[in-house]
Amino acid sequence: MIVAIDGPAGAGKSTVARKLAERLGFSYLDTGAMYRALTWLAMQEGLPLGDGEPLGELARRSPVMFDEAGRVLIDGADVTSAIRQSRIDRMVPVVARHHEVREVMRERQRELGHRGDVVIEGRDIGTVVAPDAAVKVYLQADPQVRARRRQAERPDIGADALATDLRTRDESDRVRMQPAEDAELIDTTDLEVDDVVSRIEDLIRTRSLTTP
Ligand code: DC
């Protein structure tokens, strides 16, 4: 079974998806980390980020991997922490917008996502990567709350700069951020993580009961 969790930055996707996967005993796939790792490698190699073709080739040549402990690896490097810096936050939408990159990522995500029960988080999982997912959830939250949550994870940047970055990123990501028609929308602004996870578990239960 695939559970797709989409939504913008700071809506709570990672925390919720991780916890849900843990409770259900499913594996977990963070597709944002894949775009981040590719962006890190492209910057490391000094590739121009405005050019899709070489980035698509780089993505094909250097597939992102996840080890048992959930570490993110690309081209032999452990980039788990490096990809969470604000310089990567800023550049990743530039890389993610190229169709050459998205094609390679989509293939790889499908490959990684079709190995049993999995929770996949991203922006286009319910619409593009796994339109046949059994359960689709779209998380959203008030922009101020999203900025505050992100701030806790980004000590390297001030609150104003972070709010501006988040707005800019929303703008660039918008075309890929539409909820699937059959996604359940959950506003996490006033909800605790456990409440969101329980609601998704309920959805899965209902879904399993109604699907033969
Ligand atoms: O969820 P995140 O903040 O780690 O995602 C990083 C970036 O990758 C974000 O700007 C949008 C992009 N992304 C995407 O285009 N498609 C996905 N399935 C996941 C992330």
Tab-separated table of N, CA and C in Angstrom, residues 57-126:
chain	number	residue	atom	x	y	z
A	57	GLU	N	21.121	14.724	-16.464
A	57	GLU	CA	22.178	13.712	-16.637
A	57	GLU	C	22.851	13.399	-15.304
A	58	LEU	N	23.098	14.452	-14.540
A	58	LEU	CA	23.719	14.258	-13.216
A	58	LEU	C	22.817	13.379	-12.334
A	59	ALA	N	21.512	13.647	-12.388
A	59	ALA	CA	20.556	12.874	-11.577
A	59	ALA	C	20.582	11.400	-11.983
A	60	ARG	N	20.684	11.153	-13.288
A	60	ARG	CA	20.695	9.775	-13.782
A	60	ARG	C	21.988	9.057	-13.383
A	61	ARG	N	23.070	9.798	-13.474
A	61	ARG	CA	24.403	9.253	-13.186
A	61	ARG	C	24.596	9.018	-11.683
A	62	SER	N	23.968	9.835	-10.868
A	62	SER	CA	24.217	9.788	-9.419
A	62	SER	C	22.905	9.611	-8.659
A	63	PRO	N	22.355	8.402	-8.679
A	63	PRO	CA	21.062	8.194	-8.002
A	63	PRO	C	21.168	8.425	-6.492
A	64	VAL	N	20.139	9.045	-5.940
A	64	VAL	CA	20.107	9.269	-4.493
A	64	VAL	C	19.758	7.950	-3.814
A	65	MET	N	20.438	7.669	-2.705
A	65	MET	CA	20.158	6.432	-1.963
A	65	MET	C	19.845	6.768	-0.512
A	66	PHE	N	19.133	5.847	0.136
A	66	PHE	CA	18.863	5.976	1.568
A	66	PHE	C	19.377	4.707	2.220
A	67	ASP	N	20.150	4.847	3.315
A	67	ASP	CA	20.611	3.621	3.962
A	67	ASP	C	19.614	3.191	5.038
A	68	GLU	N	19.946	2.107	5.720
A	68	GLU	CA	19.041	1.528	6.727
A	68	GLU	C	18.644	2.533	7.807
A	69	ALA	N	19.599	3.409	8.142
A	69	ALA	CA	19.356	4.376	9.218
A	69	ALA	C	18.643	5.630	8.704
A	70	GLY	N	18.300	5.647	7.405
A	70	GLY	CA	17.596	6.795	6.839
A	70	GLY	C	18.521	7.917	6.390
A	71	ARG	N	19.847	7.635	6.388
A	71	ARG	CA	20.775	8.670	5.910
A	71	ARG	C	20.646	8.822	4.399
A	72	VAL	N	20.893	10.062	3.928
A	72	VAL	CA	20.756	10.363	2.503
A	72	VAL	C	22.150	10.374	1.869
A	73	LEU	N	22.304	9.570	0.820
A	73	LEU	CA	23.618	9.432	0.198
A	73	LEU	C	23.545	9.767	-1.282
A	74	ILE	N	24.559	10.502	-1.763
A	74	ILE	CA	24.651	10.733	-3.210
A	74	ILE	C	26.125	10.789	-3.583
A	75	ASP	N	26.455	10.129	-4.673
A	75	ASP	CA	27.822	10.142	-5.183
A	75	ASP	C	28.838	9.791	-4.081
A	76	GLY	N	28.485	8.840	-3.241
A	76	GLY	CA	29.394	8.382	-2.186
A	76	GLY	C	29.454	9.281	-0.956
A	77	ALA	N	28.694	10.390	-0.933
A	77	ALA	CA	28.753	11.296	0.222
A	77	ALA	C	27.490	11.185	1.065
A	78	ASP	N	27.660	11.269	2.386
A	78	ASP	CA	26.521	11.329	3.296
A	78	ASP	C	26.124	12.803	3.420
A	79	VAL	N	24.971	13.169	2.841
A	79	VAL	CA	24.565	14.579	2.779
A	79	VAL	C	23.366	14.864	3.699
A	80	THR	N	23.101	13.940	4.631
A	80	THR	CA	21.919	14.043	5.487
A	80	THR	C	21.769	15.426	6.130
A	81	SER	N	22.850	15.960	6.695
A	81	SER	CA	22.747	17.279	7.348
A	81	SER	C	22.938	18.400	6.340
A	82	ALA	N	23.863	18.210	5.404
A	82	ALA	CA	24.196	19.294	4.466
A	82	ALA	C	22.977	19.770	3.673
A	83	ILE	N	22.041	18.865	3.394
A	83	ILE	CA	20.899	19.251	2.555
A	83	ILE	C	19.841	20.041	3.319
A	84	ARG	N	20.028	20.206	4.631
A	84	ARG	CA	19.038	20.957	5.440
A	84	ARG	C	19.491	22.387	5.690
A	85	GLN	N	20.468	22.876	4.928
A	85	GLN	CA	20.918	24.257	5.116
A	85	GLN	C	20.053	25.207	4.290
A	86	SER	N	20.011	26.488	4.733
A	86	SER	CA	19.147	27.427	4.021
A	86	SER	C	19.654	27.713	2.603
A	87	ARG	N	20.946	27.523	2.343
A	87	ARG	CA	21.433	27.760	0.970
A	87	ARG	C	20.834	26.700	0.019
A	88	ILE	N	20.603	25.503	0.554
A	88	ILE	CA	19.958	24.464	-0.268
A	88	ILE	C	18.452	24.774	-0.387
A	89	ASP	N	17.817	25.195	0.724
A	89	ASP	CA	16.388	25.579	0.677
A	89	ASP	C	16.159	26.538	-0.494
A	90	ARG	N	17.082	27.496	-0.623
A	90	ARG	CA	16.902	28.558	-1.617
A	90	ARG	C	17.077	28.052	-3.047
A	91	MET	N	18.008	27.133	-3.270
A	91	MET	CA	18.323	26.719	-4.638
A	91	MET	C	17.531	25.508	-5.130
A	92	VAL	N	16.978	24.725	-4.197
A	92	VAL	CA	16.334	23.477	-4.633
A	92	VAL	C	15.142	23.694	-5.585
A	93	PRO	N	14.336	24.755	-5.434
A	93	PRO	CA	13.237	24.905	-6.411
A	93	PRO	C	13.739	25.187	-7.812
A	94	VAL	N	14.920	25.811	-7.914
A	94	VAL	CA	15.497	26.119	-9.225
A	94	VAL	C	15.842	24.815	-9.948
A	95	VAL	N	16.365	23.858	-9.182
A	95	VAL	CA	16.727	22.556	-9.749
A	95	VAL	C	15.471	21.716	-10.014
A	96	ALA	N	14.533	21.761	-9.053
A	96	ALA	CA	13.346	20.895	-9.131
A	96	ALA	C	12.399	21.294	-10.259
A	97	ARG	N	12.590	22.500	-10.786
A	97	ARG	CA	11.611	22.919	-11.801
A	97	ARG	C	11.898	22.324	-13.188
A	98	HIS	N	13.105	21.777	-13.418
A	98	HIS	CA	13.441	21.261	-14.752
A	98	HIS	C	12.778	19.915	-15.031
A	99	HIS	N	12.131	19.801	-16.195
A	99	HIS	CA	11.435	18.540	-16.469
A	99	HIS	C	12.419	17.386	-16.629
A	100	GLU	N	13.657	17.703	-17.083
A	100	GLU	CA	14.673	16.639	-17.243
A	100	GLU	C	14.994	16.015	-15.883
A	101	VAL	N	15.034	16.863	-14.856
A	101	VAL	CA	15.309	16.399	-13.492
A	101	VAL	C	14.110	15.617	-12.965
A	102	ARG	N	12.915	16.157	-13.173
A	102	ARG	CA	11.716	15.542	-12.614
A	102	ARG	C	11.469	14.150	-13.203
A	103	GLU	N	11.788	13.989	-14.481
A	103	GLU	CA	11.590	12.679	-15.110
A	103	GLU	C	12.428	11.608	-14.418
A	104	VAL	N	13.712	11.946	-14.202
A	104	VAL	CA	14.608	10.974	-13.565
A	104	VAL	C	14.146	10.696	-12.132
A	105	MET	N	13.797	11.765	-11.416
A	105	MET	CA	13.360	11.612	-10.025
A	105	MET	C	12.089	10.766	-9.937
A	106	ARG	N	11.160	11.049	-10.854
A	106	ARG	CA	9.891	10.312	-10.835
A	106	ARG	C	10.129	8.813	-11.001
A	107	GLU	N	10.993	8.466	-11.950
A	107	GLU	CA	11.307	7.041	-12.165
A	107	GLU	C	11.884	6.408	-10.915
A	108	ARG	N	12.860	7.106	-10.346
A	108	ARG	CA	13.545	6.583	-9.156
A	108	ARG	C	12.576	6.478	-7.964
A	109	GLN	N	11.702	7.475	-7.843
A	109	GLN	CA	10.750	7.463	-6.724
A	109	GLN	C	9.764	6.310	-6.880
A	110	ARG	N	9.372	6.048	-8.119
A	110	ARG	CA	8.447	4.922	-8.342
A	110	ARG	C	9.138	3.607	-8.015
A	111	GLU	N	10.405	3.531	-8.410
A	111	GLU	CA	11.187	2.319	-8.150
A	111	GLU	C	11.300	2.089	-6.633
A	112	LEU	N	11.663	3.145	-5.910
A	112	LEU	CA	11.831	3.017	-4.458
A	112	LEU	C	10.491	2.835	-3.750
A	113	GLY	N	9.434	3.391	-4.330
A	113	GLY	CA	8.122	3.380	-3.675
A	113	GLY	C	7.311	2.129	-3.936
A	114	HIS	N	7.739	1.310	-4.860
A	114	HIS	CA	6.930	0.131	-5.162
A	114	HIS	C	7.505	-1.142	-4.561
A	115	ARG	N	8.170	-0.963	-3.426
A	115	ARG	CA	8.700	-2.152	-2.748
A	115	ARG	C	7.929	-2.359	-1.462
A	116	GLY	N	6.694	-2.738	-1.561
A	116	GLY	CA	5.888	-3.010	-0.373
A	116	GLY	C	5.183	-1.786	0.168
A	117	ASP	N	4.831	-1.842	1.450
A	117	ASP	CA	4.060	-0.761	2.061
A	117	ASP	C	4.963	0.432	2.361
A	118	VAL	N	4.507	1.612	1.948
A	118	VAL	CA	5.383	2.771	2.072
A	118	VAL	C	4.586	4.062	2.262
A	119	VAL	N	5.148	4.966	3.061
A	119	VAL	CA	4.616	6.325	3.168
A	119	VAL	C	5.569	7.211	2.359
A	120	ILE	N	5.034	7.904	1.354
A	120	ILE	CA	5.886	8.772	0.519
A	120	ILE	C	5.467	10.215	0.722
A	121	GLU	N	6.425	11.069	1.024
A	121	GLU	CA	6.089	12.484	1.181
A	121	GLU	C	6.729	13.329	0.092
A	122	GLY	N	6.022	14.386	-0.316
A	122	GLY	CA	6.560	15.254	-1.356
A	122	GLY	C	5.608	16.366	-1.727
A	123	ARG	N	5.589	16.685	-3.020
A	123	ARG	CA	4.711	17.753	-3.513
A	123	ARG	C	3.728	17.217	-4.557
A	124	ASP	N	4.200	16.208	-5.317
A	124	ASP	CA	3.424	15.719	-6.464
A	124	ASP	C	3.215	14.210	-6.377
A	125	ILE	N	3.207	13.680	-5.158
A	125	ILE	CA	3.109	12.212	-5.026
A	125	ILE	C	1.700	11.738	-5.422
A	126	GLY	N	0.674	12.376	-4.845
A	126	GLY	CA	-0.700	11.960	-5.149
A	126	GLY	C	-1.122	12.281	-6.571
